[in-house]
Amino acid sequence: MILFLKILMFLIMTPIFILIKLLSPFYLIRWHEIPSERIGHLAIESELYLCEKNLRINTPNKPFLDIFFPGKKISNNFLLKMYSRKFLVFPRFIIAPLCRLSREFSKILKIKDVHEIGNNTSGSYDSLNLIDQNPSFLNFTKNEISYGDGILNKMRVNTKKKIVLLLLRDNSYISKEFPNADNTYYDFRNFDINLFIPSVYRLIDLGYFVIRMGKYAERKLQINSENFLDYPFCDYKSEFMDIFLSYKCFFCISSGTGLQEVAKIFRKKLVQFDATLAGLPTNSKDYLILNKNLIDKKNMKKLSLKQIVKVGAHLFMETEQFERANILVKDNSEEEILDITNEVHMFANNQNYYDKNDHNLQKKFKSNFPKNSNWKHGKMHGEIKANYSINFLRKNLDWLN
């Protein structure tokens, strides 16, 4: 039955493709599969496409129409719905056969497939600093905002307080959504959630309402406060609220999860931790970043920025790579996490907490940062606009040398 349907679609789509091909010298129709399986890729790659289109980057020099279709799995249907308001999204069963026909046609004739939109300049990396050059493209309708506010009331979220989102990475999402996948290669990116407890209480003391996000979580975060919500264990969690909370929050603290990309598309201030130095988001002035501590197992000393780059660890993306290089990936300490939490509070509220020497430290960090790093789709970084945790730099002067 499946084979019959595929043959039928091929017979239907072939004359349509021929017509599209004949029109292409005058009016170009292009298509692309949205990376919808992971919410981070769905969010940031869609946003960067709109940024590039707005600035006329990677666009044809003739009239054109771009059509998108989702992948086989959709991580968040509501986010896809929001983007379908900004560009055409057709069902997969209609466009995917056309896409395959076009690829085979181009392959046989050994010509470029002009109908494939292709990836953004750097895939999911903002190497052109486009986020800071463009407004957020997504908007909620009045009815959606009213509905979302109603759910917040049911969740007993104090909306008089500014909301801070806490995104803590563990294995629960990948293990449940992709049960057949080997997720151990990303173990080094996970965090001990208990290290964030002092920072959560600090944020509550500062007057915020803190929401720990996630579709799933391995265990609850032990916080006893009416101004804290452990969303993964909440009865009102939904794909809609995943996006709405990212829209409503004041700022976001992330240990490297896909949902942080949704905060980015709404132009929220962000703290991001990561173990892969080159994977830290440096493209926006609204981000504060901090790498996990990388320890040389031979002498148990912390690797400096230059040492990390020298051994290539700034590009390590798998647990095995660190193990082969005899490098221990160590979570940031409670103190380091608390320091950058205090920083983002002052940063988000426009409080000046830098002195002249701090500016020099940031300048040195940006000068030494491996900004020419490349990944699958090209450059990962453009202008280094994000700031590193200034408290970490003050306390670890040798790390910059």
PDB file of N, CA and C in Angstrom, residues 86-128:
ATOM      1  N   LYS A  86       4.251  33.434   9.025  1.00  0.00           N
ATOM      2  CA  LYS A  86       5.316  34.268   8.451  1.00  0.00           C
ATOM      3  C   LYS A  86       5.846  33.727   7.122  1.00  0.00           C
ATOM      4  N   PHE A  87       5.707  32.429   6.891  1.00  0.00           N
ATOM      5  CA  PHE A  87       6.068  31.854   5.592  1.00  0.00           C
ATOM      6  C   PHE A  87       5.171  30.651   5.312  1.00  0.00           C
ATOM      7  N   LEU A  88       5.108  30.263   4.044  1.00  0.00           N
ATOM      8  CA  LEU A  88       4.223  29.180   3.643  1.00  0.00           C
ATOM      9  C   LEU A  88       4.734  27.836   4.154  1.00  0.00           C
ATOM     10  N   VAL A  89       3.872  27.107   4.843  1.00  0.00           N
ATOM     11  CA  VAL A  89       4.184  25.760   5.290  1.00  0.00           C
ATOM     12  C   VAL A  89       3.125  24.824   4.725  1.00  0.00           C
ATOM     13  N   PHE A  90       3.561  23.916   3.856  1.00  0.00           N
ATOM     14  CA  PHE A  90       2.660  22.937   3.252  1.00  0.00           C
ATOM     15  C   PHE A  90       2.867  21.576   3.907  1.00  0.00           C
ATOM     16  N   PRO A  91       1.868  20.700   3.802  1.00  0.00           N
ATOM     17  CA  PRO A  91       2.032  19.341   4.353  1.00  0.00           C
ATOM     18  C   PRO A  91       3.222  18.627   3.709  1.00  0.00           C
ATOM     19  N   ARG A  92       3.835  17.782   4.482  1.00  0.00           N
ATOM     20  CA  ARG A  92       5.025  17.070   4.014  1.00  0.00           C
ATOM     21  C   ARG A  92       4.733  16.193   2.788  1.00  0.00           C
ATOM     22  N   PHE A  93       3.568  15.553   2.780  1.00  0.00           N
ATOM     23  CA  PHE A  93       3.277  14.600   1.700  1.00  0.00           C
ATOM     24  C   PHE A  93       3.127  15.290   0.339  1.00  0.00           C
ATOM     25  N   ILE A  94       2.925  16.624   0.350  1.00  0.00           N
ATOM     26  CA  ILE A  94       2.812  17.357  -0.909  1.00  0.00           C
ATOM     27  C   ILE A  94       4.173  17.819  -1.421  1.00  0.00           C
ATOM     28  N   ILE A  95       4.974  18.418  -0.551  1.00  0.00           N
ATOM     29  CA  ILE A  95       6.223  19.055  -0.997  1.00  0.00           C
ATOM     30  C   ILE A  95       7.407  18.101  -1.009  1.00  0.00           C
ATOM     31  N   ALA A  96       7.449  17.143  -0.091  1.00  0.00           N
ATOM     32  CA  ALA A  96       8.598  16.226  -0.044  1.00  0.00           C
ATOM     33  C   ALA A  96       8.808  15.481  -1.368  1.00  0.00           C
ATOM     34  N   PRO A  97       7.741  15.002  -2.051  1.00  0.00           N
ATOM     35  CA  PRO A  97       7.969  14.352  -3.355  1.00  0.00           C
ATOM     36  C   PRO A  97       8.542  15.299  -4.401  1.00  0.00           C
ATOM     37  N   LEU A  98       8.091  16.559  -4.394  1.00  0.00           N
ATOM     38  CA  LEU A  98       8.647  17.545  -5.320  1.00  0.00           C
ATOM     39  C   LEU A  98      10.128  17.776  -5.036  1.00  0.00           C
ATOM     40  N   CYS A  99      10.452  17.842  -3.769  1.00  0.00           N
ATOM     41  CA  CYS A  99      11.834  18.051  -3.345  1.00  0.00           C
ATOM     42  C   CYS A  99      12.721  16.891  -3.829  1.00  0.00           C
ATOM     43  N   ARG A 100      12.223  15.668  -3.679  1.00  0.00           N
ATOM     44  CA  ARG A 100      12.986  14.496  -4.129  1.00  0.00           C
ATOM     45  C   ARG A 100      13.150  14.471  -5.645  1.00  0.00           C
ATOM     46  N   LEU A 101      12.087  14.815  -6.362  1.00  0.00           N
ATOM     47  CA  LEU A 101      12.150  14.870  -7.821  1.00  0.00           C
ATOM     48  C   LEU A 101      13.199  15.874  -8.278  1.00  0.00           C
ATOM     49  N   SER A 102      13.187  17.034  -7.644  1.00  0.00           N
ATOM     50  CA  SER A 102      14.122  18.091  -8.020  1.00  0.00           C
ATOM     51  C   SER A 102      15.566  17.669  -7.775  1.00  0.00           C
ATOM     52  N   ARG A 103      15.810  17.006  -6.649  1.00  0.00           N
ATOM     53  CA  ARG A 103      17.166  16.549  -6.328  1.00  0.00           C
ATOM     54  C   ARG A 103      17.647  15.502  -7.336  1.00  0.00           C
ATOM     55  N   GLU A 104      16.766  14.564  -7.686  1.00  0.00           N
ATOM     56  CA  GLU A 104      17.145  13.522  -8.645  1.00  0.00           C
ATOM     57  C   GLU A 104      17.384  14.114 -10.027  1.00  0.00           C
ATOM     58  N   PHE A 105      16.539  15.045 -10.421  1.00  0.00           N
ATOM     59  CA  PHE A 105      16.688  15.713 -11.716  1.00  0.00           C
ATOM     60  C   PHE A 105      18.025  16.436 -11.793  1.00  0.00           C
ATOM     61  N   SER A 106      18.371  17.183 -10.738  1.00  0.00           N
ATOM     62  CA  SER A 106      19.629  17.931 -10.700  1.00  0.00           C
ATOM     63  C   SER A 106      20.831  16.991 -10.665  1.00  0.00           C
ATOM     64  N   LYS A 107      20.664  15.865  -9.962  1.00  0.00           N
ATOM     65  CA  LYS A 107      21.753  14.897  -9.856  1.00  0.00           C
ATOM     66  C   LYS A 107      22.043  14.241 -11.204  1.00  0.00           C
ATOM     67  N   ILE A 108      20.991  13.890 -11.929  1.00  0.00           N
ATOM     68  CA  ILE A 108      21.154  13.247 -13.238  1.00  0.00           C
ATOM     69  C   ILE A 108      21.815  14.184 -14.238  1.00  0.00           C
ATOM     70  N   LEU A 109      21.381  15.459 -14.232  1.00  0.00           N
ATOM     71  CA  LEU A 109      21.922  16.428 -15.179  1.00  0.00           C
ATOM     72  C   LEU A 109      23.179  17.127 -14.671  1.00  0.00           C
ATOM     73  N   LYS A 110      23.547  16.803 -13.413  1.00  0.00           N
ATOM     74  CA  LYS A 110      24.739  17.391 -12.790  1.00  0.00           C
ATOM     75  C   LYS A 110      24.680  18.921 -12.800  1.00  0.00           C
ATOM     76  N   ILE A 111      23.534  19.429 -12.345  1.00  0.00           N
ATOM     77  CA  ILE A 111      23.340  20.875 -12.249  1.00  0.00           C
ATOM     78  C   ILE A 111      22.900  21.222 -10.829  1.00  0.00           C
ATOM     79  N   LYS A 112      23.006  22.499 -10.495  1.00  0.00           N
ATOM     80  CA  LYS A 112      22.592  22.958  -9.166  1.00  0.00           C
ATOM     81  C   LYS A 112      21.081  22.891  -9.033  1.00  0.00           C
ATOM     82  N   ASP A 113      20.634  22.446  -7.883  1.00  0.00           N
ATOM     83  CA  ASP A 113      19.193  22.404  -7.612  1.00  0.00           C
ATOM     84  C   ASP A 113      18.743  23.791  -7.156  1.00  0.00           C
ATOM     85  N   VAL A 114      18.248  24.597  -8.072  1.00  0.00           N
ATOM     86  CA  VAL A 114      17.870  25.990  -7.767  1.00  0.00           C
ATOM     87  C   VAL A 114      16.585  26.061  -6.958  1.00  0.00           C
ATOM     88  N   HIS A 115      15.884  24.946  -6.852  1.00  0.00           N
ATOM     89  CA  HIS A 115      14.612  24.954  -6.127  1.00  0.00           C
ATOM     90  C   HIS A 115      14.775  24.646  -4.643  1.00  0.00           C
ATOM     91  N   GLU A 116      15.966  24.277  -4.237  1.00  0.00           N
ATOM     92  CA  GLU A 116      16.249  24.015  -2.827  1.00  0.00           C
ATOM     93  C   GLU A 116      16.716  25.303  -2.162  1.00  0.00           C
ATOM     94  N   ILE A 117      15.978  25.757  -1.166  1.00  0.00           N
ATOM     95  CA  ILE A 117      16.371  26.978  -0.448  1.00  0.00           C
ATOM     96  C   ILE A 117      17.737  26.789   0.197  1.00  0.00           C
ATOM     97  N   GLY A 118      17.950  25.617   0.741  1.00  0.00           N
ATOM     98  CA  GLY A 118      19.223  25.339   1.395  1.00  0.00           C
ATOM     99  C   GLY A 118      19.264  25.867   2.813  1.00  0.00           C
ATOM    100  N   ASN A 119      20.381  25.628   3.467  1.00  0.00           N
ATOM    101  CA  ASN A 119      20.544  26.076   4.848  1.00  0.00           C
ATOM    102  C   ASN A 119      20.848  27.563   4.900  1.00  0.00           C
ATOM    103  N   ASN A 120      20.647  28.147   6.083  1.00  0.00           N
ATOM    104  CA  ASN A 120      21.055  29.527   6.287  1.00  0.00           C
ATOM    105  C   ASN A 120      22.569  29.635   6.133  1.00  0.00           C
ATOM    106  N   THR A 121      23.089  30.844   6.145  1.00  0.00           N
ATOM    107  CA  THR A 121      24.520  31.061   5.936  1.00  0.00           C
ATOM    108  C   THR A 121      25.376  30.143   6.794  1.00  0.00           C
ATOM    109  N   SER A 122      25.013  29.983   8.067  1.00  0.00           N
ATOM    110  CA  SER A 122      25.775  29.111   8.969  1.00  0.00           C
ATOM    111  C   SER A 122      24.866  28.129   9.686  1.00  0.00           C
ATOM    112  N   GLY A 123      23.832  27.675   9.013  1.00  0.00           N
ATOM    113  CA  GLY A 123      22.915  26.708   9.618  1.00  0.00           C
ATOM    114  C   GLY A 123      22.192  27.300  10.811  1.00  0.00           C
ATOM    115  N   SER A 124      22.418  26.734  11.985  1.00  0.00           N
ATOM    116  CA  SER A 124      21.751  27.223  13.198  1.00  0.00           C
ATOM    117  C   SER A 124      22.606  28.232  13.961  1.00  0.00           C
ATOM    118  N   TYR A 125      23.773  28.588  13.411  1.00  0.00           N
ATOM    119  CA  TYR A 125      24.648  29.567  14.058  1.00  0.00           C
ATOM    120  C   TYR A 125      24.469  30.942  13.415  1.00  0.00           C
ATOM    121  N   ASP A 126      24.428  31.946  14.258  1.00  0.00           N
ATOM    122  CA  ASP A 126      24.204  33.317  13.789  1.00  0.00           C
ATOM    123  C   ASP A 126      25.544  34.014  13.547  1.00  0.00           C
ATOM    124  N   SER A 127      26.271  33.561  12.537  1.00  0.00           N
ATOM    125  CA  SER A 127      27.609  34.108  12.284  1.00  0.00           C
ATOM    126  C   SER A 127      27.571  35.507  11.677  1.00  0.00           C
ATOM    127  N   LEU A 128      26.388  35.957  11.253  1.00  0.00           N
ATOM    128  CA  LEU A 128      26.247  37.304  10.689  1.00  0.00           C
ATOM    129  C   LEU A 128      25.665  38.283  11.705  1.00  0.00           C
TER     130      LEU A 128
END
